[in-house]
CSV table of C-alpha atoms and ligand atoms in Angstrom, one decimal:
chain,number,residue,atom,x,y,z
A,634,UNK,CA,27.3,-157.5,-52.3
A,635,UNK,CA,24.0,-157.4,-54.1
A,636,UNK,CA,21.2,-155.5,-52.6
A,637,UNK,CA,17.6,-156.3,-53.4
A,638,UNK,CA,15.3,-153.4,-54.3
A,639,UNK,CA,13.1,-154.6,-51.5
A,640,UNK,CA,16.0,-154.5,-48.9
A,641,UNK,CA,15.5,-152.4,-45.8
A,642,UNK,CA,16.7,-148.9,-45.1
A,643,UNK,CA,19.6,-148.7,-42.7
A,644,UNK,CA,19.9,-145.9,-40.1
A,645,UNK,CA,22.7,-145.5,-37.7
A,646,UNK,CA,23.7,-143.1,-35.0
A,647,UNK,CA,26.1,-143.0,-32.0
A,648,UNK,CA,23.2,-144.1,-29.8
A,649,UNK,CA,19.6,-143.2,-29.2
A,650,UNK,CA,19.7,-139.6,-30.7
A,651,UNK,CA,19.1,-140.9,-34.3
A,652,UNK,CA,15.7,-142.1,-33.1
A,653,UNK,CA,14.5,-138.5,-33.7
A,654,UNK,CA,15.4,-139.1,-37.4
A,655,UNK,CA,13.9,-142.6,-37.5
A,656,UNK,CA,10.7,-141.2,-36.1
A,657,UNK,CA,10.5,-138.5,-38.8
A,658,UNK,CA,11.4,-141.2,-41.4
A,659,UNK,CA,8.5,-143.4,-40.3
A,660,UNK,CA,6.2,-140.4,-40.8
A,661,UNK,CA,7.2,-140.0,-44.5
A,662,UNK,CA,7.9,-143.7,-45.5
A,663,UNK,CA,5.7,-145.7,-43.2
A,664,UNK,CA,5.7,-148.8,-45.4
A,665,UNK,CA,9.5,-149.2,-45.5
A,666,UNK,CA,11.3,-151.8,-43.4
A,667,UNK,CA,14.0,-150.1,-41.4
A,668,UNK,CA,17.1,-151.3,-39.4
A,669,UNK,CA,18.3,-148.9,-36.7
A,670,UNK,CA,21.8,-149.3,-35.3
A,671,UNK,CA,22.8,-147.3,-32.2
A,672,UNK,CA,26.5,-147.6,-31.4
A,673,UNK,CA,25.8,-147.3,-27.7
A,674,UNK,CA,29.0,-149.0,-26.6
A,675,UNK,CA,31.1,-146.1,-28.0
A,676,UNK,CA,28.9,-143.0,-27.7
A,677,UNK,CA,29.3,-140.1,-27.6
A,678,UNK,CA,30.7,-139.4,-31.0
A,679,UNK,CA,30.5,-135.7,-30.5
A,680,UNK,CA,33.7,-135.4,-28.4
A,681,UNK,CA,35.8,-137.8,-30.4
A,682,UNK,CA,38.3,-137.1,-33.2
A,683,UNK,CA,37.2,-137.1,-36.8
A,684,UNK,CA,39.4,-140.1,-37.6
A,685,UNK,CA,37.7,-142.2,-34.8
A,686,UNK,CA,34.2,-141.1,-35.9
A,687,UNK,CA,35.0,-142.2,-39.5
A,688,UNK,CA,36.3,-145.6,-38.3
A,689,UNK,CA,33.2,-146.2,-36.2
A,690,UNK,CA,30.9,-145.0,-39.0
A,691,UNK,CA,32.5,-147.4,-41.5
A,692,UNK,CA,32.0,-150.2,-39.1
A,693,UNK,CA,28.3,-149.3,-38.5
A,694,UNK,CA,27.8,-149.2,-42.3
A,695,UNK,CA,29.4,-152.6,-42.7
A,696,UNK,CA,27.1,-154.1,-40.0
A,697,UNK,CA,24.0,-152.7,-41.8
A,698,UNK,CA,25.2,-153.8,-45.3
A,699,UNK,CA,25.6,-157.3,-44.0
A,700,UNK,CA,21.9,-157.2,-43.2
A,701,UNK,CA,21.1,-156.2,-46.8
A,702,UNK,CA,20.2,-152.5,-46.6
A,703,UNK,CA,19.7,-150.7,-49.9
A,704,UNK,CA,20.0,-147.1,-48.6
A,705,UNK,CA,22.0,-145.8,-45.6
A,706,UNK,CA,20.9,-142.9,-43.5
A,707,UNK,CA,23.6,-141.4,-41.3
A,708,UNK,CA,21.3,-140.0,-38.6
A,709,UNK,CA,24.1,-138.7,-36.4
A,710,UNK,CA,25.2,-135.1,-37.2
A,711,UNK,CA,28.7,-135.8,-35.9
A,712,UNK,CA,29.1,-138.8,-38.1
A,713,UNK,CA,27.6,-137.0,-41.1
A,714,UNK,CA,30.0,-134.1,-40.5
A,715,UNK,CA,33.1,-136.4,-40.6
A,716,UNK,CA,32.2,-139.6,-42.3
A,717,UNK,CA,29.8,-138.9,-45.2
A,718,UNK,CA,32.5,-138.6,-47.9
A,719,UNK,CA,34.5,-141.7,-46.6
A,720,UNK,CA,31.2,-143.7,-46.5
A,721,UNK,CA,30.4,-142.7,-50.1
A,722,UNK,CA,33.9,-143.5,-51.3
A,723,UNK,CA,33.8,-147.0,-49.6
A,724,UNK,CA,30.3,-147.8,-50.9
A,725,UNK,CA,30.0,-146.0,-54.3
A,726,UNK,CA,26.8,-147.9,-55.3
A,727,UNK,CA,25.0,-147.3,-52.0
A,728,UNK,CA,22.9,-144.2,-51.6
A,729,UNK,CA,24.1,-142.5,-48.4
A,730,UNK,CA,22.1,-139.7,-46.9
A,731,UNK,CA,23.4,-137.6,-44.0
A,732,UNK,CA,21.7,-135.0,-42.0
A,733,UNK,CA,23.9,-132.0,-42.8
A,734,UNK,CA,23.1,-131.3,-46.4
A,735,UNK,CA,19.3,-131.4,-45.9
A,736,UNK,CA,19.6,-129.2,-42.8
A,737,UNK,CA,21.7,-126.7,-44.7
A,738,UNK,CA,19.3,-126.6,-47.5
A,739,UNK,CA,16.3,-126.0,-45.2
A,740,UNK,CA,18.2,-123.3,-43.4
A,741,UNK,CA,19.1,-121.4,-46.6
A,742,UNK,CA,15.5,-121.7,-47.7
A,743,UNK,CA,14.1,-120.4,-44.3
A,744,UNK,CA,16.5,-117.5,-43.7
A,745,UNK,CA,15.6,-114.0,-45.0
A,746,UNK,CA,18.8,-112.3,-43.9
A,747,UNK,CA,21.1,-115.3,-44.7
A,748,UNK,CA,22.7,-115.0,-41.3
A,749,UNK,CA,22.2,-118.5,-40.0
A,750,UNK,CA,23.2,-119.9,-36.6
A,751,UNK,CA,24.1,-123.6,-36.2
A,752,UNK,CA,24.4,-125.5,-32.9
A,753,UNK,CA,25.7,-129.0,-32.5
A,754,UNK,CA,28.4,-131.1,-30.8
A,755,UNK,CA,32.0,-130.1,-30.6
A,756,UNK,CA,32.8,-132.5,-33.5
A,757,UNK,CA,30.1,-131.2,-35.8
A,758,UNK,CA,30.9,-127.5,-35.1
A,759,UNK,CA,34.7,-127.9,-35.0
A,760,UNK,CA,34.7,-129.5,-38.4
A,761,UNK,CA,32.7,-126.7,-40.0
A,762,UNK,CA,30.5,-129.1,-42.0
A,763,UNK,CA,27.3,-127.0,-41.8
A,764,UNK,CA,29.2,-123.9,-42.7
A,765,UNK,CA,30.7,-125.6,-45.8
A,766,UNK,CA,27.3,-127.0,-46.8
A,767,UNK,CA,25.5,-123.7,-46.4
A,768,UNK,CA,28.3,-121.8,-48.3
A,769,UNK,CA,28.0,-124.4,-51.1
A,770,UNK,CA,24.3,-123.3,-51.4
A,771,UNK,CA,24.9,-119.5,-50.8
A,772,UNK,CA,28.5,-118.3,-50.7
A,773,UNK,CA,27.3,-115.0,-49.3
A,774,UNK,CA,25.6,-116.5,-46.3
A,775,UNK,CA,26.9,-115.6,-42.8
A,776,UNK,CA,27.1,-118.6,-40.5
A,777,UNK,CA,27.5,-118.4,-36.7
A,778,UNK,CA,28.3,-121.7,-35.1
A,779,UNK,CA,28.3,-122.8,-31.5
A,780,UNK,CA,29.0,-126.2,-29.8
A,781,UNK,CA,26.3,-126.8,-27.1
A,782,UNK,CA,27.6,-130.0,-25.6
A,783,UNK,CA,25.5,-129.8,-22.4
A,784,UNK,CA,22.3,-130.2,-24.4
A,785,UNK,CA,23.3,-133.8,-25.2
A,786,UNK,CA,23.5,-134.9,-21.6
A,787,UNK,CA,20.4,-133.0,-20.7
A,788,UNK,CA,18.3,-134.6,-23.4
A,789,UNK,CA,19.5,-138.1,-22.2
A,790,UNK,CA,18.8,-137.2,-18.6
A,791,UNK,CA,15.3,-136.1,-19.5
A,792,UNK,CA,15.9,-132.4,-18.5
A,793,UNK,CA,14.3,-131.1,-21.6
A,794,UNK,CA,12.0,-128.4,-20.3
A,795,UNK,CA,11.6,-126.2,-17.3
A,796,UNK,CA,13.9,-123.7,-15.5
A,797,UNK,CA,17.2,-125.7,-15.9
A,798,UNK,CA,16.7,-126.3,-19.6
A,799,UNK,CA,15.6,-122.8,-20.3
A,800,UNK,CA,18.5,-121.2,-18.3
A,801,UNK,CA,21.1,-123.4,-20.2
A,802,UNK,CA,19.5,-122.5,-23.5
A,803,UNK,CA,19.6,-118.8,-22.6
A,804,UNK,CA,23.2,-119.1,-21.5
A,805,UNK,CA,24.2,-120.6,-24.9
A,806,UNK,CA,22.0,-118.6,-27.2
A,807,UNK,CA,21.5,-115.1,-25.8
A,808,UNK,CA,25.0,-114.0,-26.7
A,809,UNK,CA,24.3,-114.9,-30.3
A,810,UNK,CA,20.7,-113.6,-30.6
A,811,UNK,CA,21.0,-110.3,-28.8
A,812,UNK,CA,23.5,-108.7,-31.2
A,813,UNK,CA,22.3,-106.0,-33.7
A,814,UNK,CA,22.9,-108.3,-36.7
A,815,UNK,CA,21.7,-111.5,-35.1
A,816,UNK,CA,20.8,-114.6,-37.2
A,817,UNK,CA,17.2,-115.1,-38.2
A,818,UNK,CA,17.5,-118.9,-38.4
A,819,UNK,CA,18.8,-121.5,-36.0
A,820,UNK,CA,19.7,-125.0,-37.2
A,821,UNK,CA,19.4,-127.8,-34.5
A,822,UNK,CA,22.5,-129.6,-35.8
A,823,UNK,CA,22.4,-132.5,-33.3
A,824,UNK,CA,20.0,-135.4,-33.0
A,825,UNK,CA,19.3,-134.6,-29.3
A,826,UNK,CA,18.4,-130.9,-29.7
A,827,UNK,CA,14.8,-131.4,-31.0
A,828,UNK,CA,13.9,-132.7,-27.6
A,829,UNK,CA,14.9,-129.3,-26.1
A,830,UNK,CA,13.0,-127.4,-28.8
A,831,UNK,CA,10.6,-125.7,-26.4
A,832,UNK,CA,13.4,-124.5,-24.1
A,833,UNK,CA,15.4,-123.4,-27.1
A,834,UNK,CA,12.4,-121.6,-28.6
A,835,UNK,CA,11.9,-119.7,-25.3
A,836,UNK,CA,15.5,-118.4,-25.5
A,837,UNK,CA,15.1,-117.0,-29.0
A,838,UNK,CA,13.4,-113.8,-30.4
A,839,UNK,CA,10.0,-115.0,-31.8
A,840,UNK,CA,10.8,-114.3,-35.4
A,841,UNK,CA,13.8,-116.7,-35.5
A,842,UNK,CA,13.1,-119.9,-37.5
A,843,UNK,CA,14.2,-123.2,-36.1
A,844,UNK,CA,15.3,-125.9,-38.6
A,845,UNK,CA,15.3,-129.4,-37.4
A,846,UNK,CA,17.6,-131.8,-39.3
A,847,UNK,CA,15.4,-134.8,-38.5
A,848,UNK,CA,12.5,-133.5,-40.5
A,849,UNK,CA,14.7,-132.3,-43.4
A,850,UNK,CA,16.6,-135.6,-43.6
A,851,UNK,CA,13.3,-137.6,-43.8
A,852,UNK,CA,12.3,-135.4,-46.7
A,853,UNK,CA,15.6,-136.1,-48.5
A,854,UNK,CA,15.2,-139.8,-48.0
A,855,UNK,CA,11.7,-139.6,-49.5
A,856,UNK,CA,13.1,-137.8,-52.4
A,857,UNK,CA,15.9,-140.3,-52.9
A,858,UNK,CA,13.3,-143.1,-53.0
A,859,UNK,CA,11.4,-141.3,-55.7
A,860,UNK,CA,8.6,-139.9,-53.7
A,861,UNK,CA,7.4,-136.3,-53.9
A,862,UNK,CA,8.7,-134.2,-51.1
A,863,UNK,CA,5.2,-132.8,-50.8
A,864,UNK,CA,4.7,-130.6,-47.7
A,865,UNK,CA,7.7,-132.1,-46.0
A,866,UNK,CA,10.0,-129.3,-46.9
A,867,UNK,CA,12.2,-129.5,-43.8
A,868,UNK,CA,10.1,-127.7,-41.3
A,869,UNK,CA,6.8,-129.5,-40.8
A,870,UNK,CA,7.0,-133.3,-41.0
A,871,UNK,CA,4.3,-134.9,-38.8
A,872,UNK,CA,5.8,-138.2,-37.6
A,873,UNK,CA,2.4,-139.5,-36.6
A,874,UNK,CA,0.6,-138.5,-39.9
A,875,UNK,CA,0.5,-141.9,-41.4
A,876,UNK,CA,-0.3,-145.4,-40.3
A,877,UNK,CA,2.9,-147.4,-39.8
A,878,UNK,CA,3.1,-150.8,-41.5
A,879,UNK,CA,6.8,-151.3,-42.1
A,880,UNK,CA,8.9,-153.1,-39.5
A,881,UNK,CA,11.9,-151.8,-37.5
A,882,UNK,CA,14.8,-154.0,-36.5
A,883,UNK,CA,16.6,-152.6,-33.4
A,884,UNK,CA,20.3,-153.1,-33.1
A,885,UNK,CA,22.7,-151.6,-30.4
A,886,UNK,CA,26.3,-152.3,-29.4
A,887,UNK,CA,25.6,-152.2,-25.7
A,888,UNK,CA,22.9,-151.9,-23.0
A,889,UNK,CA,19.5,-153.0,-24.4
A,890,UNK,CA,17.7,-151.8,-21.3
A,891,UNK,CA,19.2,-148.3,-21.4
A,892,UNK,CA,18.7,-148.1,-25.2
A,893,UNK,CA,15.0,-148.9,-24.7
A,894,UNK,CA,14.5,-146.6,-21.7
A,895,UNK,CA,16.3,-143.5,-23.0
A,896,UNK,CA,15.4,-144.2,-26.6
A,897,UNK,CA,11.6,-144.2,-25.8
A,898,UNK,CA,11.8,-140.5,-25.2
A,899,UNK,CA,13.6,-139.8,-28.5
A,900,UNK,CA,11.3,-142.1,-30.5
A,901,UNK,CA,8.1,-140.8,-28.8
A,902,UNK,CA,6.9,-144.3,-28.1
A,903,UNK,CA,7.8,-147.2,-25.8
A,904,UNK,CA,10.7,-149.4,-26.9
A,905,UNK,CA,11.1,-152.8,-25.3
A,906,UNK,CA,14.6,-154.0,-24.2
A,907,UNK,CA,13.9,-157.6,-25.4
A,908,UNK,CA,13.4,-156.4,-28.9
A,909,UNK,CA,16.9,-154.9,-29.1
A,910,UNK,CA,19.6,-157.1,-30.4
A,911,UNK,CA,23.1,-156.4,-29.1
A,912,UNK,CA,25.8,-156.8,-31.7
A,913,UNK,CA,29.6,-156.4,-31.9
A,914,UNK,CA,31.1,-154.2,-34.6
B,81,LIG,N1,24.2,-138.2,-32.3
B,81,LIG,C1,25.1,-137.1,-32.0
B,81,LIG,C2,24.9,-136.0,-33.1
B,81,LIG,O1,23.9,-135.8,-33.7
B,81,LIG,C3,25.0,-136.6,-30.6
B,81,LIG,C4,25.4,-137.5,-29.6
B,81,LIG,C5,26.9,-137.9,-29.6
B,81,LIG,O2,27.7,-137.0,-29.4
B,81,LIG,O3,27.2,-139.0,-29.9
B,81,LIG,O4,25.9,-135.2,-33.3
């Protein structure tokens, strides 16, 4: 299939979580047309086997390629962890950017001690993708990983701050961050975790740096498109910094109303169900 240079940029995720990545993308490439696909019929990906996540991801990519995308952003950490290499093998001429490599790069850059903690879904943590990516950059780095599955449901439920969120964050993170040689950097290795950033921050010693893979991925896409990364070095993308003039086409595989309702919190602006096209993969 030929792809015009002016084709849109495709972004997919298991559901609404990737909207945190899309939001960051619009901050750095506001003039680009984007197509977002949320595979809401089959989420979550985070508890599924790698083989299944690869199969679903290839189908998401095909749906976006049929719509002429010229670059593919795998906004889902779980899909990036399992499916990035298969996607690149299947589509050798399509630039494919996942969230793991940019997140690993920002973490290595942010950490003084090179003891880095990564939190994500079971699938992301179990596959060791962040660990591999960090070790590729610094073989001497020490990586502590933890699956924080409850955060996904809490983010979708809107329980992102207050006593429940803070207590769950402490329950997950205190055992890691109260040891003598605790990490000095934490990677939010899941699309949903930026929504819980305040509760997560409250559970950490103040000197710990938080790396958000949405921001780092947006910077990587900008670089792939030939733009200067500028101040968007993985820690400080302002999604509202520029006027937005590109369009976004919304696709989901189920539940336009839920996609719009829950997705609005992830996107940081109101989504309307009637603008969401439901497709079959
Ligand atoms: N989008 C997924 C991720 O970033 C979280 C939700 C899911 O498990 O599908 O890993």
